[in-house]
mmCIF file with all atom_site columns, C-alpha atoms in Angstrom:
data_model
loop_
_atom_site.group_PDB
_atom_site.id
_atom_site.type_symbol
_atom_site.label_atom_id
_atom_site.label_alt_id
_atom_site.label_comp_id
_atom_site.label_asym_id
_atom_site.label_entity_id
_atom_site.label_seq_id
_atom_site.pdbx_PDB_ins_code
_atom_site.Cartn_x
_atom_site.Cartn_y
_atom_site.Cartn_z
_atom_site.occupancy
_atom_site.B_iso_or_equiv
_atom_site.pdbx_formal_charge
_atom_site.auth_seq_id
_atom_site.auth_comp_id
_atom_site.auth_asym_id
_atom_site.auth_atom_id
_atom_site.pdbx_PDB_model_num
ATOM 1   C CA . MET A 1 1   ? 100.623 21.373 -12.313 1.00 0.00 ? 274 MET A CA 1
ATOM 2   C CA . ASN A 1 2   ? 101.421 18.380 -11.392 1.00 0.00 ? 275 ASN A CA 1
ATOM 3   C CA . ALA A 1 3   ? 101.960 15.980 -13.580 1.00 0.00 ? 276 ALA A CA 1
ATOM 4   C CA . ARG A 1 4   ? 101.132 13.022 -10.991 1.00 0.00 ? 277 ARG A CA 1
ATOM 5   C CA . SER A 1 5   ? 98.257  14.116 -10.476 1.00 0.00 ? 278 SER A CA 1
ATOM 6   C CA . LEU A 1 6   ? 96.977  13.016 -14.161 1.00 0.00 ? 279 LEU A CA 1
ATOM 7   C CA . ARG A 1 7   ? 97.997  9.440  -13.285 1.00 0.00 ? 280 ARG A CA 1
ATOM 8   C CA . LEU A 1 8   ? 95.061  8.339  -12.290 1.00 0.00 ? 281 LEU A CA 1
ATOM 9   C CA . CYS A 1 9   ? 92.067  9.909  -12.308 1.00 0.00 ? 282 CYS A CA 1
ATOM 10  C CA . LEU A 1 10  ? 88.397  9.583  -10.031 1.00 0.00 ? 283 LEU A CA 1
ATOM 11  C CA . ILE A 1 11  ? 85.769  10.053 -12.227 1.00 0.00 ? 284 ILE A CA 1
ATOM 12  C CA . THR A 1 12  ? 82.787  10.366 -9.614  1.00 0.00 ? 285 THR A CA 1
ATOM 13  C CA . ASN A 1 13  ? 79.391  8.263  -10.009 1.00 0.00 ? 286 ASN A CA 1
ATOM 14  C CA . LEU A 1 14  ? 77.056  8.159  -6.298  1.00 0.00 ? 287 LEU A CA 1
ATOM 15  C CA . GLN A 1 15  ? 73.958  8.354  -8.189  1.00 0.00 ? 288 GLN A CA 1
ATOM 16  C CA . ASP A 1 16  ? 71.279  7.943  -5.880  1.00 0.00 ? 289 ASP A CA 1
ATOM 17  C CA . GLN A 1 17  ? 73.622  7.179  -2.473  1.00 0.00 ? 290 GLN A CA 1
ATOM 18  C CA . SER A 1 18  ? 74.052  9.692  -0.251  1.00 0.00 ? 291 SER A CA 1
ATOM 19  C CA . PHE A 1 19  ? 78.101  11.356 0.654   1.00 0.00 ? 292 PHE A CA 1
ATOM 20  C CA . SER A 1 20  ? 78.576  9.846  4.000   1.00 0.00 ? 293 SER A CA 1
ATOM 21  C CA . LEU A 1 21  ? 77.371  6.735  2.146   1.00 0.00 ? 294 LEU A CA 1
ATOM 22  C CA . TYR A 1 22  ? 79.983  7.347  -0.908  1.00 0.00 ? 295 TYR A CA 1
ATOM 23  C CA . GLN A 1 23  ? 82.616  8.880  1.681   1.00 0.00 ? 296 GLN A CA 1
ATOM 24  C CA . SER A 1 24  ? 83.814  5.525  2.192   1.00 0.00 ? 297 SER A CA 1
ATOM 25  C CA . LEU A 1 25  ? 84.646  4.503  -1.397  1.00 0.00 ? 298 LEU A CA 1
ATOM 26  C CA . ILE A 1 26  ? 86.873  7.592  -2.063  1.00 0.00 ? 299 ILE A CA 1
ATOM 27  C CA . LEU A 1 27  ? 88.886  7.224  0.907   1.00 0.00 ? 300 LEU A CA 1
ATOM 28  C CA . LYS A 1 28  ? 89.130  3.402  -0.190  1.00 0.00 ? 301 LYS A CA 1
ATOM 29  C CA . ALA A 1 29  ? 90.413  5.125  -3.552  1.00 0.00 ? 302 ALA A CA 1
ATOM 30  C CA . ILE A 1 30  ? 92.729  7.422  -1.542  1.00 0.00 ? 303 ILE A CA 1
ATOM 31  C CA . ARG A 1 31  ? 94.450  5.103  0.598   1.00 0.00 ? 304 ARG A CA 1
ATOM 32  C CA . GLY A 1 32  ? 94.828  3.308  -2.766  1.00 0.00 ? 305 GLY A CA 1
ATOM 33  C CA . GLY A 1 33  ? 96.795  5.521  -5.012  1.00 0.00 ? 306 GLY A CA 1
ATOM 34  C CA . ILE A 1 34  ? 94.272  8.099  -7.264  1.00 0.00 ? 307 ILE A CA 1
ATOM 35  C CA . THR A 1 35  ? 96.456  11.606 -7.662  1.00 0.00 ? 308 THR A CA 1
ATOM 36  C CA . SER A 1 36  ? 93.609  13.587 -7.948  1.00 0.00 ? 309 SER A CA 1
ATOM 37  C CA . VAL A 1 37  ? 89.631  13.510 -8.126  1.00 0.00 ? 310 VAL A CA 1
ATOM 38  C CA . GLN A 1 38  ? 86.595  14.550 -11.075 1.00 0.00 ? 311 GLN A CA 1
ATOM 39  C CA . LEU A 1 39  ? 82.789  15.301 -9.973  1.00 0.00 ? 312 LEU A CA 1
ATOM 40  C CA . ARG A 1 40  ? 80.758  14.323 -12.777 1.00 0.00 ? 313 ARG A CA 1
ATOM 41  C CA . GLU A 1 41  ? 77.228  14.010 -12.198 1.00 0.00 ? 314 GLU A CA 1
ATOM 42  C CA . LYS A 1 42  ? 75.761  14.205 -14.789 1.00 0.00 ? 315 LYS A CA 1
ATOM 43  C CA . ASN A 1 43  ? 71.655  13.837 -12.472 1.00 0.00 ? 316 ASN A CA 1
ATOM 44  C CA . LYS A 1 44  ? 72.865  16.243 -9.985  1.00 0.00 ? 317 LYS A CA 1
ATOM 45  C CA . ASN A 1 45  ? 70.915  20.663 -10.515 1.00 0.00 ? 318 ASN A CA 1
ATOM 46  C CA . LEU A 1 46  ? 73.781  23.056 -9.620  1.00 0.00 ? 319 LEU A CA 1
ATOM 47  C CA . PHE A 1 47  ? 72.870  23.596 -5.809  1.00 0.00 ? 320 PHE A CA 1
ATOM 48  C CA . GLU A 1 48  ? 73.573  19.697 -4.876  1.00 0.00 ? 321 GLU A CA 1
ATOM 49  C CA . LEU A 1 49  ? 76.920  19.201 -7.194  1.00 0.00 ? 322 LEU A CA 1
ATOM 50  C CA . LYS A 1 50  ? 78.368  22.782 -5.349  1.00 0.00 ? 323 LYS A CA 1
ATOM 51  C CA . GLN A 1 51  ? 77.514  21.072 -1.718  1.00 0.00 ? 324 GLN A CA 1
ATOM 52  C CA . LEU A 1 52  ? 79.171  17.691 -3.325  1.00 0.00 ? 325 LEU A CA 1
ATOM 53  C CA . ALA A 1 53  ? 82.014  19.413 -4.541  1.00 0.00 ? 326 ALA A CA 1
ATOM 54  C CA . LEU A 1 54  ? 82.623  21.462 -1.162  1.00 0.00 ? 327 LEU A CA 1
ATOM 55  C CA . GLN A 1 55  ? 82.308  17.493 0.831   1.00 0.00 ? 328 GLN A CA 1
ATOM 56  C CA . LEU A 1 56  ? 84.897  16.668 -1.806  1.00 0.00 ? 329 LEU A CA 1
ATOM 57  C CA . LYS A 1 57  ? 87.526  19.215 -1.444  1.00 0.00 ? 330 LYS A CA 1
ATOM 58  C CA . ALA A 1 58  ? 87.449  18.938 2.125   1.00 0.00 ? 331 ALA A CA 1
ATOM 59  C CA . ILE A 1 59  ? 88.262  15.047 1.777   1.00 0.00 ? 332 ILE A CA 1
ATOM 60  C CA . LEU A 1 60  ? 90.195  15.746 -0.685  1.00 0.00 ? 333 LEU A CA 1
ATOM 61  C CA . TYR A 1 61  ? 92.691  18.947 0.731   1.00 0.00 ? 334 TYR A CA 1
ATOM 62  C CA . PRO A 1 62  ? 94.613  17.378 3.875   1.00 0.00 ? 335 PRO A CA 1
ATOM 63  C CA . PHE A 1 63  ? 95.378  14.328 1.179   1.00 0.00 ? 336 PHE A CA 1
ATOM 64  C CA . LYS A 1 64  ? 96.541  16.707 -1.303  1.00 0.00 ? 337 LYS A CA 1
ATOM 65  C CA . ILE A 1 65  ? 95.309  15.293 -4.297  1.00 0.00 ? 338 ILE A CA 1
ATOM 66  C CA . PRO A 1 66  ? 93.317  18.053 -6.588  1.00 0.00 ? 339 PRO A CA 1
ATOM 67  C CA . LEU A 1 67  ? 89.511  18.760 -7.211  1.00 0.00 ? 340 LEU A CA 1
ATOM 68  C CA . ILE A 1 68  ? 88.896  18.545 -11.091 1.00 0.00 ? 341 ILE A CA 1
ATOM 69  C CA . ILE A 1 69  ? 85.144  20.202 -11.623 1.00 0.00 ? 342 ILE A CA 1
ATOM 70  C CA . ASN A 1 70  ? 83.717  18.763 -15.367 1.00 0.00 ? 343 ASN A CA 1
ATOM 71  C CA . ASP A 1 71  ? 81.729  21.241 -17.193 1.00 0.00 ? 344 ASP A CA 1
ATOM 72  C CA . HIS A 1 72  ? 81.154  23.691 -14.908 1.00 0.00 ? 345 HIS A CA 1
ATOM 73  C CA . VAL A 1 73  ? 84.235  26.276 -14.474 1.00 0.00 ? 346 VAL A CA 1
ATOM 74  C CA . GLU A 1 74  ? 81.901  29.137 -12.906 1.00 0.00 ? 347 GLU A CA 1
ATOM 75  C CA . MET A 1 75  ? 81.866  26.679 -10.307 1.00 0.00 ? 348 MET A CA 1
ATOM 76  C CA . ALA A 1 76  ? 85.484  25.627 -10.537 1.00 0.00 ? 349 ALA A CA 1
ATOM 77  C CA . LYS A 1 77  ? 86.397  29.059 -9.952  1.00 0.00 ? 350 LYS A CA 1
ATOM 78  C CA . SER A 1 78  ? 83.368  29.098 -6.779  1.00 0.00 ? 351 SER A CA 1
ATOM 79  C CA . VAL A 1 79  ? 84.711  26.565 -4.754  1.00 0.00 ? 352 VAL A CA 1
ATOM 80  C CA . ASN A 1 80  ? 88.340  27.093 -5.809  1.00 0.00 ? 353 ASN A CA 1
ATOM 81  C CA . ALA A 1 81  ? 88.521  23.149 -7.296  1.00 0.00 ? 354 ALA A CA 1
ATOM 82  C CA . GLU A 1 82  ? 92.455  22.522 -8.900  1.00 0.00 ? 355 GLU A CA 1
ATOM 83  C CA . GLY A 1 83  ? 90.702  22.657 -11.915 1.00 0.00 ? 356 GLY A CA 1
ATOM 84  C CA . VAL A 1 84  ? 88.489  21.122 -14.625 1.00 0.00 ? 357 VAL A CA 1
ATOM 85  C CA . HIS A 1 85  ? 87.466  19.325 -17.877 1.00 0.00 ? 358 HIS A CA 1
ATOM 86  C CA . LEU A 1 86  ? 85.846  20.361 -20.280 1.00 0.00 ? 359 LEU A CA 1
ATOM 87  C CA . GLY A 1 87  ? 84.575  18.571 -22.578 1.00 0.00 ? 360 GLY A CA 1
ATOM 88  C CA . GLN A 1 88  ? 83.618  20.359 -26.903 1.00 0.00 ? 361 GLN A CA 1
ATOM 89  C CA . SER A 1 89  ? 79.643  21.774 -25.685 1.00 0.00 ? 362 SER A CA 1
ATOM 90  C CA . ASP A 1 90  ? 80.306  23.118 -22.133 1.00 0.00 ? 363 ASP A CA 1
ATOM 91  C CA . TYR A 1 91  ? 83.249  26.015 -21.851 1.00 0.00 ? 364 TYR A CA 1
ATOM 92  C CA . SER A 1 92  ? 85.430  27.280 -24.622 1.00 0.00 ? 365 SER A CA 1
ATOM 93  C CA . PRO A 1 93  ? 88.659  26.700 -22.850 1.00 0.00 ? 366 PRO A CA 1
ATOM 94  C CA . HIS A 1 94  ? 90.090  30.157 -23.645 1.00 0.00 ? 367 HIS A CA 1
ATOM 95  C CA . GLU A 1 95  ? 86.818  31.972 -21.487 1.00 0.00 ? 368 GLU A CA 1
ATOM 96  C CA . ALA A 1 96  ? 87.700  28.861 -18.667 1.00 0.00 ? 369 ALA A CA 1
ATOM 97  C CA . ARG A 1 97  ? 90.873  30.153 -18.546 1.00 0.00 ? 370 ARG A CA 1
ATOM 98  C CA . LYS A 1 98  ? 90.020  34.077 -18.679 1.00 0.00 ? 371 LYS A CA 1
ATOM 99  C CA . ILE A 1 99  ? 88.520  32.809 -15.288 1.00 0.00 ? 372 ILE A CA 1
ATOM 100 C CA . LEU A 1 100 ? 90.046  30.569 -13.781 1.00 0.00 ? 373 LEU A CA 1
ATOM 101 C CA . GLY A 1 101 ? 93.189  31.693 -13.706 1.00 0.00 ? 374 GLY A CA 1
ATOM 102 C CA . SER A 1 102 ? 96.324  30.420 -14.999 1.00 0.00 ? 375 SER A CA 1
ATOM 103 C CA . THR A 1 103 ? 97.156  28.761 -11.911 1.00 0.00 ? 376 THR A CA 1
ATOM 104 C CA . LYS A 1 104 ? 94.373  26.103 -12.674 1.00 0.00 ? 377 LYS A CA 1
ATOM 105 C CA . ILE A 1 105 ? 94.228  22.787 -14.033 1.00 0.00 ? 378 ILE A CA 1
ATOM 106 C CA . ILE A 1 106 ? 92.013  22.963 -18.127 1.00 0.00 ? 379 ILE A CA 1
ATOM 107 C CA . GLY A 1 107 ? 91.891  19.481 -19.371 1.00 0.00 ? 380 GLY A CA 1
ATOM 108 C CA . TRP A 1 108 ? 89.661  18.901 -23.357 1.00 0.00 ? 381 TRP A CA 1
ATOM 109 C CA . SER A 1 109 ? 88.729  16.321 -24.595 1.00 0.00 ? 382 SER A CA 1
ATOM 110 C CA . VAL A 1 110 ? 89.627  15.203 -28.434 1.00 0.00 ? 383 VAL A CA 1
ATOM 111 C CA . GLU A 1 111 ? 87.060  13.376 -29.713 1.00 0.00 ? 384 GLU A CA 1
ATOM 112 C CA . THR A 1 112 ? 88.295  14.248 -33.328 1.00 0.00 ? 385 THR A CA 1
ATOM 113 C CA . LEU A 1 113 ? 91.676  14.099 -35.255 1.00 0.00 ? 386 LEU A CA 1
ATOM 114 C CA . THR A 1 114 ? 90.389  17.745 -36.089 1.00 0.00 ? 387 THR A CA 1
ATOM 115 C CA . ASP A 1 115 ? 89.247  18.539 -32.294 1.00 0.00 ? 388 ASP A CA 1
ATOM 116 C CA . LEU A 1 116 ? 93.999  17.329 -31.628 1.00 0.00 ? 389 LEU A CA 1
ATOM 117 C CA . GLU A 1 117 ? 94.181  19.298 -34.242 1.00 0.00 ? 390 GLU A CA 1
ATOM 118 C CA . ILE A 1 118 ? 92.803  22.367 -32.744 1.00 0.00 ? 391 ILE A CA 1
ATOM 119 C CA . ALA A 1 119 ? 94.298  21.765 -29.670 1.00 0.00 ? 392 ALA A CA 1
ATOM 120 C CA . ASN A 1 120 ? 97.357  21.746 -30.373 1.00 0.00 ? 393 ASN A CA 1
ATOM 121 C CA . GLN A 1 121 ? 96.979  25.527 -31.252 1.00 0.00 ? 394 GLN A CA 1
ATOM 122 C CA . LEU A 1 122 ? 95.604  26.473 -27.716 1.00 0.00 ? 395 LEU A CA 1
ATOM 123 C CA . THR A 1 123 ? 97.530  27.880 -24.973 1.00 0.00 ? 396 THR A CA 1
ATOM 124 C CA . CYS A 1 124 ? 95.225  27.347 -22.976 1.00 0.00 ? 397 CYS A CA 1
ATOM 125 C CA . ILE A 1 125 ? 94.806  23.800 -21.881 1.00 0.00 ? 398 ILE A CA 1
ATOM 126 C CA . ASP A 1 126 ? 96.834  21.499 -19.263 1.00 0.00 ? 399 ASP A CA 1
ATOM 127 C CA . TYR A 1 127 ? 96.010  17.758 -20.757 1.00 0.00 ? 400 TYR A CA 1
ATOM 128 C CA . ILE A 1 128 ? 93.898  16.178 -23.278 1.00 0.00 ? 401 ILE A CA 1
ATOM 129 C CA . ALA A 1 129 ? 91.740  13.696 -22.995 1.00 0.00 ? 402 ALA A CA 1
ATOM 130 C CA . ALA A 1 130 ? 91.233  10.495 -25.639 1.00 0.00 ? 403 ALA A CA 1
ATOM 131 C CA . SER A 1 131 ? 87.204  10.815 -25.432 1.00 0.00 ? 404 SER A CA 1
ATOM 132 C CA . SER A 1 132 ? 87.265  7.322  -25.884 1.00 0.00 ? 405 SER A CA 1
ATOM 133 C CA . VAL A 1 133 ? 89.826  4.474  -26.143 1.00 0.00 ? 406 VAL A CA 1
ATOM 134 C CA . PHE A 1 134 ? 86.939  2.045  -25.035 1.00 0.00 ? 407 PHE A CA 1
ATOM 135 C CA . PHE A 1 135 ? 83.662  1.992  -25.834 1.00 0.00 ? 408 PHE A CA 1
ATOM 136 C CA . SER A 1 136 ? 81.698  3.160  -22.459 1.00 0.00 ? 409 SER A CA 1
ATOM 137 C CA . LYS A 1 137 ? 77.786  2.887  -21.037 1.00 0.00 ? 410 LYS A CA 1
ATOM 138 C CA . THR A 1 138 ? 78.890  6.896  -19.135 1.00 0.00 ? 411 THR A CA 1
ATOM 139 C CA . LYS A 1 139 ? 79.740  8.118  -22.507 1.00 0.00 ? 412 LYS A CA 1
ATOM 140 C CA . PRO A 1 140 ? 77.384  6.826  -24.926 1.00 0.00 ? 413 PRO A CA 1
ATOM 141 C CA . GLU A 1 141 ? 77.829  9.917  -27.411 1.00 0.00 ? 414 GLU A CA 1
ATOM 142 C CA . CYS A 1 142 ? 81.508  10.067 -28.055 1.00 0.00 ? 415 CYS A CA 1
ATOM 143 C CA . LYS A 1 143 ? 82.164  11.084 -32.365 1.00 0.00 ? 416 LYS A CA 1
ATOM 144 C CA . THR A 1 144 ? 85.053  8.697  -32.481 1.00 0.00 ? 417 THR A CA 1
ATOM 145 C CA . ILE A 1 145 ? 86.235  5.161  -30.758 1.00 0.00 ? 418 ILE A CA 1
ATOM 146 C CA . TRP A 1 146 ? 89.515  5.724  -30.258 1.00 0.00 ? 419 TRP A CA 1
ATOM 147 C CA . GLY A 1 147 ? 91.072  1.263  -29.839 1.00 0.00 ? 420 GLY A CA 1
ATOM 148 C CA . ILE A 1 148 ? 94.251  1.925  -29.507 1.00 0.00 ? 421 ILE A CA 1
ATOM 149 C CA . SER A 1 149 ? 96.274  2.582  -32.103 1.00 0.00 ? 422 SER A CA 1
ATOM 150 C CA . GLY A 1 150 ? 93.953  5.846  -32.006 1.00 0.00 ? 423 GLY A CA 1
ATOM 151 C CA . LEU A 1 151 ? 95.326  6.500  -28.219 1.00 0.00 ? 424 LEU A CA 1
ATOM 152 C CA . LYS A 1 152 ? 98.958  6.107  -30.358 1.00 0.00 ? 425 LYS A CA 1
ATOM 153 C CA . LYS A 1 153 ? 98.083  8.502  -32.500 1.00 0.00 ? 426 LYS A CA 1
ATOM 154 C CA . ILE A 1 154 ? 96.987  10.632 -30.285 1.00 0.00 ? 427 ILE A CA 1
ATOM 155 C CA . THR A 1 155 ? 99.870  10.607 -28.191 1.00 0.00 ? 428 THR A CA 1
ATOM 156 C CA . LYS A 1 156 ? 101.935 11.049 -30.821 1.00 0.00 ? 429 LYS A CA 1
ATOM 157 C CA . ILE A 1 157 ? 100.443 13.946 -31.679 1.00 0.00 ? 430 ILE A CA 1
ATOM 158 C CA . SER A 1 158 ? 99.281  15.938 -29.768 1.00 0.00 ? 431 SER A CA 1
ATOM 159 C CA . ILE A 1 159 ? 102.411 18.850 -27.792 1.00 0.00 ? 432 ILE A CA 1
ATOM 160 C CA . TYR A 1 160 ? 99.885  18.022 -24.220 1.00 0.00 ? 433 TYR A CA 1
ATOM 161 C CA . PRO A 1 161 ? 99.853  15.467 -21.752 1.00 0.00 ? 434 PRO A CA 1
ATOM 162 C CA . VAL A 1 162 ? 97.044  12.550 -22.939 1.00 0.00 ? 435 VAL A CA 1
ATOM 163 C CA . ILE A 1 163 ? 94.857  11.386 -20.281 1.00 0.00 ? 436 ILE A CA 1
ATOM 164 C CA . ALA A 1 164 ? 92.978  7.924  -22.036 1.00 0.00 ? 437 ALA A CA 1
ATOM 165 C CA . ILE A 1 165 ? 88.888  8.161  -20.898 1.00 0.00 ? 438 ILE A CA 1
ATOM 166 C CA . GLY A 1 166 ? 86.767  5.388  -21.657 1.00 0.00 ? 439 GLY A CA 1
ATOM 167 C CA . GLY A 1 167 ? 86.084  1.545  -20.474 1.00 0.00 ? 440 GLY A CA 1
ATOM 168 C CA . ILE A 1 168 ? 89.330  1.173  -19.390 1.00 0.00 ? 441 ILE A CA 1
ATOM 169 C CA . ASN A 1 169 ? 89.985  -1.059 -16.485 1.00 0.00 ? 442 ASN A CA 1
ATOM 170 C CA . SER A 1 170 ? 93.098  -3.671 -15.147 1.00 0.00 ? 443 SER A CA 1
ATOM 171 C CA . SER A 1 171 ? 92.889  -5.695 -18.361 1.00 0.00 ? 444 SER A CA 1
ATOM 172 C CA . ASN A 1 172 ? 94.293  -3.186 -20.832 1.00 0.00 ? 445 ASN A CA 1
ATOM 173 C CA . ILE A 1 173 ? 95.539  -0.872 -18.622 1.00 0.00 ? 446 ILE A CA 1
ATOM 174 C CA . GLN A 1 174 ? 98.666  -2.130 -20.284 1.00 0.00 ? 447 GLN A CA 1
ATOM 175 C CA . MET A 1 175 ? 98.155  -1.014 -23.045 1.00 0.00 ? 448 MET A CA 1
ATOM 176 C CA . ILE A 1 176 ? 96.916  1.682  -22.504 1.00 0.00 ? 449 ILE A CA 1
ATOM 177 C CA . MET A 1 177 ? 99.774  2.972  -20.491 1.00 0.00 ? 450 MET A CA 1
ATOM 178 C CA . GLU A 1 178 ? 102.372 1.077  -23.728 1.00 0.00 ? 451 GLU A CA 1
ATOM 179 C CA . SER A 1 179 ? 100.500 3.303  -26.175 1.00 0.00 ? 452 SER A CA 1
ATOM 180 C CA . GLY A 1 180 ? 102.219 6.527  -24.500 1.00 0.00 ? 453 GLY A CA 1
ATOM 181 C CA . ALA A 1 181 ? 98.933  7.433  -22.154 1.00 0.00 ? 454 ALA A CA 1
ATOM 182 C CA . CYS A 1 182 ? 99.744  9.069  -18.630 1.00 0.00 ? 455 CYS A CA 1
ATOM 183 C CA . GLY A 1 183 ? 97.407  8.905  -17.271 1.00 0.00 ? 456 GLY A CA 1
ATOM 184 C CA . VAL A 1 184 ? 93.566  7.625  -17.477 1.00 0.00 ? 457 VAL A CA 1
ATOM 185 C CA . ALA A 1 185 ? 90.713  8.466  -15.649 1.00 0.00 ? 458 ALA A CA 1
ATOM 186 C CA . VAL A 1 186 ? 87.904  5.964  -14.890 1.00 0.00 ? 459 VAL A CA 1
ATOM 187 C CA . MET A 1 187 ? 84.783  5.409  -12.867 1.00 0.00 ? 460 MET A CA 1
ATOM 188 C CA . SER A 1 188 ? 83.729  1.349  -13.350 1.00 0.00 ? 461 SER A CA 1
ATOM 189 C CA . ALA A 1 189 ? 87.176  0.152  -12.406 1.00 0.00 ? 462 ALA A CA 1
ATOM 190 C CA . ILE A 1 190 ? 87.283  1.678  -9.382  1.00 0.00 ? 463 ILE A CA 1
ATOM 191 C CA . HIS A 1 191 ? 83.260  1.857  -8.153  1.00 0.00 ? 464 HIS A CA 1
ATOM 192 C CA . THR A 1 192 ? 84.392  -1.699 -7.214  1.00 0.00 ? 465 THR A CA 1
ATOM 193 C CA . LEU A 1 193 ? 83.828  -4.396 -3.753  1.00 0.00 ? 466 LEU A CA 1
ATOM 194 C CA . ASP A 1 194 ? 86.882  -3.064 -3.152  1.00 0.00 ? 467 ASP A CA 1
ATOM 195 C CA . PRO A 1 195 ? 87.968  1.040  -4.444  1.00 0.00 ? 468 PRO A CA 1
ATOM 196 C CA . TYR A 1 196 ? 91.086  -0.092 -2.415  1.00 0.00 ? 469 TYR A CA 1
ATOM 197 C CA . GLN A 1 197 ? 92.921  -2.909 -4.061  1.00 0.00 ? 470 GLN A CA 1
ATOM 198 C CA . ALA A 1 198 ? 91.234  -1.823 -7.676  1.00 0.00 ? 471 ALA A CA 1
ATOM 199 C CA . ALA A 1 199 ? 93.062  2.215  -7.275  1.00 0.00 ? 472 ALA A CA 1
ATOM 200 C CA . ALA A 1 200 ? 96.030  0.225  -5.834  1.00 0.00 ? 473 ALA A CA 1
ATOM 201 C CA . ASP A 1 201 ? 96.388  -2.678 -8.737  1.00 0.00 ? 474 ASP A CA 1
ATOM 202 C CA . LEU A 1 202 ? 95.742  0.224  -11.498 1.00 0.00 ? 475 LEU A CA 1
ATOM 203 C CA . ILE A 1 203 ? 98.728  3.353  -10.160 1.00 0.00 ? 476 ILE A CA 1
ATOM 204 C CA . GLY A 1 204 ? 100.816 -0.345 -9.735  1.00 0.00 ? 477 GLY A CA 1
ATOM 205 C CA . THR A 1 205 ? 101.120 -0.517 -12.998 1.00 0.00 ? 478 THR A CA 1
ATOM 206 C CA . ILE A 1 206 ? 100.514 3.621  -14.287 1.00 0.00 ? 479 ILE A CA 1
ATOM 207 C CA . ASP A 1 207 ? 104.374 4.313  -12.313 1.00 0.00 ? 480 ASP A CA 1
ATOM 208 C CA . HIS A 1 208 ? 106.359 0.892  -12.905 1.00 0.00 ? 481 HIS A CA 1
ATOM 209 C CA . SER A 1 209 ? 105.272 2.155  -16.375 1.00 0.00 ? 482 SER A CA 1
ATOM 210 C CA . ILE A 1 210 ? 105.949 5.767  -16.768 1.00 0.00 ? 483 ILE A CA 1
ATOM 211 C CA . ASP A 1 211 ? 109.063 5.000  -14.377 1.00 0.00 ? 484 ASP A CA 1
ATOM 212 C CA . LYS A 1 212 ? 109.876 2.109  -16.955 1.00 0.00 ? 485 LYS A CA 1
ATOM 213 C CA . LYS A 1 213 ? 109.824 5.158  -19.895 1.00 0.00 ? 486 LYS A CA 1
ATOM 214 C CA . SER A 1 214 ? 111.575 7.778  -17.552 1.00 0.00 ? 487 SER A CA 1
ATOM 215 C CA . THR A 1 215 ? 114.590 4.643  -16.434 1.00 0.00 ? 488 THR A CA 1
ATOM 216 C CA . GLU A 1 216 ? 114.548 3.902  -20.984 1.00 0.00 ? 489 GLU A CA 1
ATOM 217 C CA . CYS A 1 217 ? 115.156 8.216  -21.911 1.00 0.00 ? 490 CYS A CA 1
ATOM 218 C CA . LEU A 1 218 ? 118.078 8.413  -19.025 1.00 0.00 ? 491 LEU A CA 1
ATOM 219 C CA . ASN A 1 219 ? 119.963 4.690  -20.682 1.00 0.00 ? 492 ASN A CA 1
ATOM 220 C CA . GLY A 1 220 ? 119.159 6.563  -24.241 1.00 0.00 ? 493 GLY A CA 1
#
């Protein structure tokens, strides 16, 4: 897995738009600097999701940007997506690894410290997502709102790279990265009137934070 792909993940939110209209936002976000896209459309049926996955794949492939499918492991395999993101009530990570093979990306959301302890015992995942760092209208069912202090605790305990998700935007991205996250997954923060600039601002802060940490490590 290329670690850079975890830095800025755009979570899709088509709602009732056609893909022909929505792809404009995707292309602007790509130019702004997103490093992966997660297809998460809870109101679509499996046929519609597969069509969207194939359309997204066609756009992302030339830019070498990974497509991550939320929940649907079999679909990820059928469209040759680069990975899946699983919630606590989704597929077992073990089963997902058996289906997808060793080279695909598998992410797993952690909503409690018990989830985190279990994640640390797994050998079949590539990253975890702290869900949710702040309240989010798109994830109202989360068991825990971690906040910054909770995120810091997760990044210290986790043996895997930690992605922050939920309520993240340009006003709190600096704090998120200073808490030890290696990246973020966002929806609303890029679904704006200017997706290019929104993505560019976020990835600018993320890259600067990671470069600063790397320099500090090299300097001891």
